[in-house]
Coordinates of C-alpha atoms in Angstrom, one line a residue:
M26 CA -24.4 10.3 9.1
R27 CA -21.2 11.6 8.0
A28 CA -20.4 12.9 11.2
R29 CA -21.0 9.7 12.9
T30 CA -18.7 8.2 10.7
V31 CA -15.8 10.6 11.6
I32 CA -16.5 10.5 15.1
A33 CA -16.3 6.9 15.2
A34 CA -13.0 6.9 13.2
L35 CA -11.5 9.7 15.9
V36 CA -12.7 7.1 18.7
A37 CA -10.9 4.2 17.0
A38 CA -8.0 6.2 16.3
T39 CA -7.6 7.5 19.7
A40 CA -8.0 4.0 21.2
L41 CA -5.5 2.6 19.1
G42 CA -3.1 5.6 20.0
A43 CA -3.5 5.1 23.7
A44 CA -2.6 1.2 23.3
P45 CA 0.7 0.1 24.9
A46 CA 3.8 0.3 22.7
L47 CA 4.8 -3.5 21.8
A48 CA 8.3 -4.4 22.9
F49 CA 11.0 -6.2 21.0
D50 CA 12.4 -9.4 22.6
T51 CA 16.0 -8.5 22.5
S52 CA 16.9 -12.0 24.4
K53 CA 17.1 -13.8 21.2
L54 CA 19.8 -11.5 19.6
G55 CA 23.6 -12.2 19.8
Y56 CA 26.0 -10.1 21.6
G57 CA 28.4 -7.7 20.9
S58 CA 30.6 -4.9 21.9
M59 CA 30.5 -1.2 21.3
F60 CA 31.7 1.9 22.9
L61 CA 29.4 3.9 25.5
G62 CA 29.9 6.7 22.9
D63 CA 27.8 5.1 20.5
I64 CA 24.9 5.5 22.8
T65 CA 25.4 9.3 23.6
K66 CA 21.9 10.2 22.2
L67 CA 20.4 7.5 24.4
V68 CA 22.3 8.6 27.7
N69 CA 21.6 12.4 27.0
S70 CA 17.9 11.6 26.6
T71 CA 17.6 11.0 30.2
P72 CA 19.0 14.2 32.1
K73 CA 19.8 12.3 35.3
L74 CA 21.9 9.5 33.8
K75 CA 24.0 12.1 31.9
P76 CA 25.7 13.7 34.9
E77 CA 26.0 10.1 36.5
V78 CA 27.9 8.8 33.4
Q79 CA 30.1 11.9 33.0
A80 CA 31.3 11.5 36.6
A81 CA 32.0 7.9 36.4
L82 CA 34.0 8.3 33.2
A83 CA 35.9 11.2 34.8
A84 CA 36.6 9.1 38.0
A85 CA 37.8 6.2 35.5
N86 CA 39.9 8.7 33.8
K87 CA 38.0 7.7 30.5
K88 CA 36.2 9.1 27.7
A89 CA 33.0 7.6 26.1
D90 CA 34.5 6.7 23.0
E91 CA 37.0 4.7 25.0
Q92 CA 34.7 2.9 27.5
L93 CA 34.0 -0.6 25.9
C94 CA 30.2 -2.0 26.9
E95 CA 28.4 -4.9 25.7
S96 CA 24.8 -5.1 24.4
P97 CA 22.5 -7.2 22.2
R98 CA 23.2 -6.7 18.6
F99 CA 21.1 -7.5 15.4
P100 CA 22.9 -10.2 13.4
G101 CA 23.7 -10.2 9.6
P102 CA 20.5 -11.5 8.5
W103 CA 18.6 -8.4 9.5
D104 CA 18.5 -6.5 6.1
N105 CA 18.2 -3.1 7.6
L106 CA 19.4 -3.3 11.2
H107 CA 22.6 -5.6 10.8
G108 CA 25.0 -4.5 13.4
E109 CA 22.6 -2.3 15.2
H110 CA 22.9 -2.4 19.3
V111 CA 20.1 -2.1 21.7
A112 CA 19.4 -2.3 25.2
P113 CA 20.3 -3.5 27.9
F114 CA 23.7 -2.3 27.9
V115 CA 26.4 -3.2 30.3
C116 CA 29.5 -1.2 30.8
H117 CA 32.3 -1.6 33.4
I118 CA 33.6 2.0 34.0
G119 CA 36.3 1.9 36.7
D120 CA 35.2 -0.2 39.7
K121 CA 31.5 0.1 38.9
W122 CA 29.2 -1.8 36.6
L123 CA 26.4 0.3 34.8
K124 CA 23.5 -1.4 33.0
I125 CA 21.1 0.7 30.9
D126 CA 17.6 -0.8 30.0
A127 CA 15.1 0.6 27.8
S128 CA 11.9 -0.6 25.9
V129 CA 12.9 -1.6 22.6
R130 CA 10.5 -0.9 19.5
V131 CA 11.3 -2.4 16.1
T132 CA 9.2 -1.2 13.5
G133 CA 9.1 -1.5 9.5
P134 CA 8.6 1.3 6.7
K135 CA 4.7 1.3 7.0
G136 CA 4.6 1.3 10.7
E137 CA 4.0 -2.2 11.5
V138 CA 5.5 -3.5 14.7
F139 CA 7.9 -6.5 15.4
E140 CA 7.9 -8.1 18.8
T141 CA 10.1 -11.2 17.9
E142 CA 12.8 -12.2 15.4
T143 CA 10.9 -13.6 12.5
A144 CA 11.8 -13.8 8.8
R145 CA 9.4 -11.0 7.7
A146 CA 10.9 -8.9 10.6
M147 CA 14.6 -9.4 9.5
K148 CA 13.4 -8.4 5.9
R149 CA 11.0 -5.4 6.7
A150 CA 12.5 -4.0 10.0
S151 CA 14.0 -0.6 9.5
K152 CA 13.6 1.6 12.7
I153 CA 14.7 1.0 16.2
A154 CA 13.3 3.0 19.2
Q155 CA 14.3 3.0 22.7
T156 CA 12.2 4.6 25.2
N157 CA 11.5 4.2 29.0
V158 CA 15.2 4.4 29.9
T159 CA 16.2 3.1 33.3
W160 CA 19.5 2.2 34.7
A161 CA 21.5 0.8 37.7
W162 CA 24.9 0.8 39.0
S163 CA 26.2 -2.2 41.0
A164 CA 29.7 -3.5 42.4
D165 CA 29.1 -6.7 40.5
D166 CA 28.7 -7.8 36.9
P167 CA 24.9 -7.4 36.3
R168 CA 25.2 -10.0 33.6
K169 CA 25.8 -12.8 36.1
A170 CA 22.3 -12.3 37.8
Q171 CA 20.5 -13.0 34.5

């Protein structure tokens, strides 16, 4: 009997672990400026993106800490995430535009997942994870297409 309970718990845990990660809707956040250097960890997490960004910065004679970008930003009412920037990031480097996107996951201290801006999310959310990074270069401002 006890073995069945353990097996059932393992099956349930495996099913939950395989569930898709819920993404946070960043479209309701404000927008703000930040430097490309502020997302170095995200850029470096994608081996193909890193050299592309380095080449574009070199061609524009800029450093990541000098290159301005824009992205959604958690506003003041977010107790623990106030001021944090998340994807999509848009940067005008030289004569090219770079848009970096990612799946944004916002969680609380007990692992609860928040998909939208709610009073509870603003109070409890404490961690941001950005995964599945994608990017595109263009000659035109990608924000115009939105």
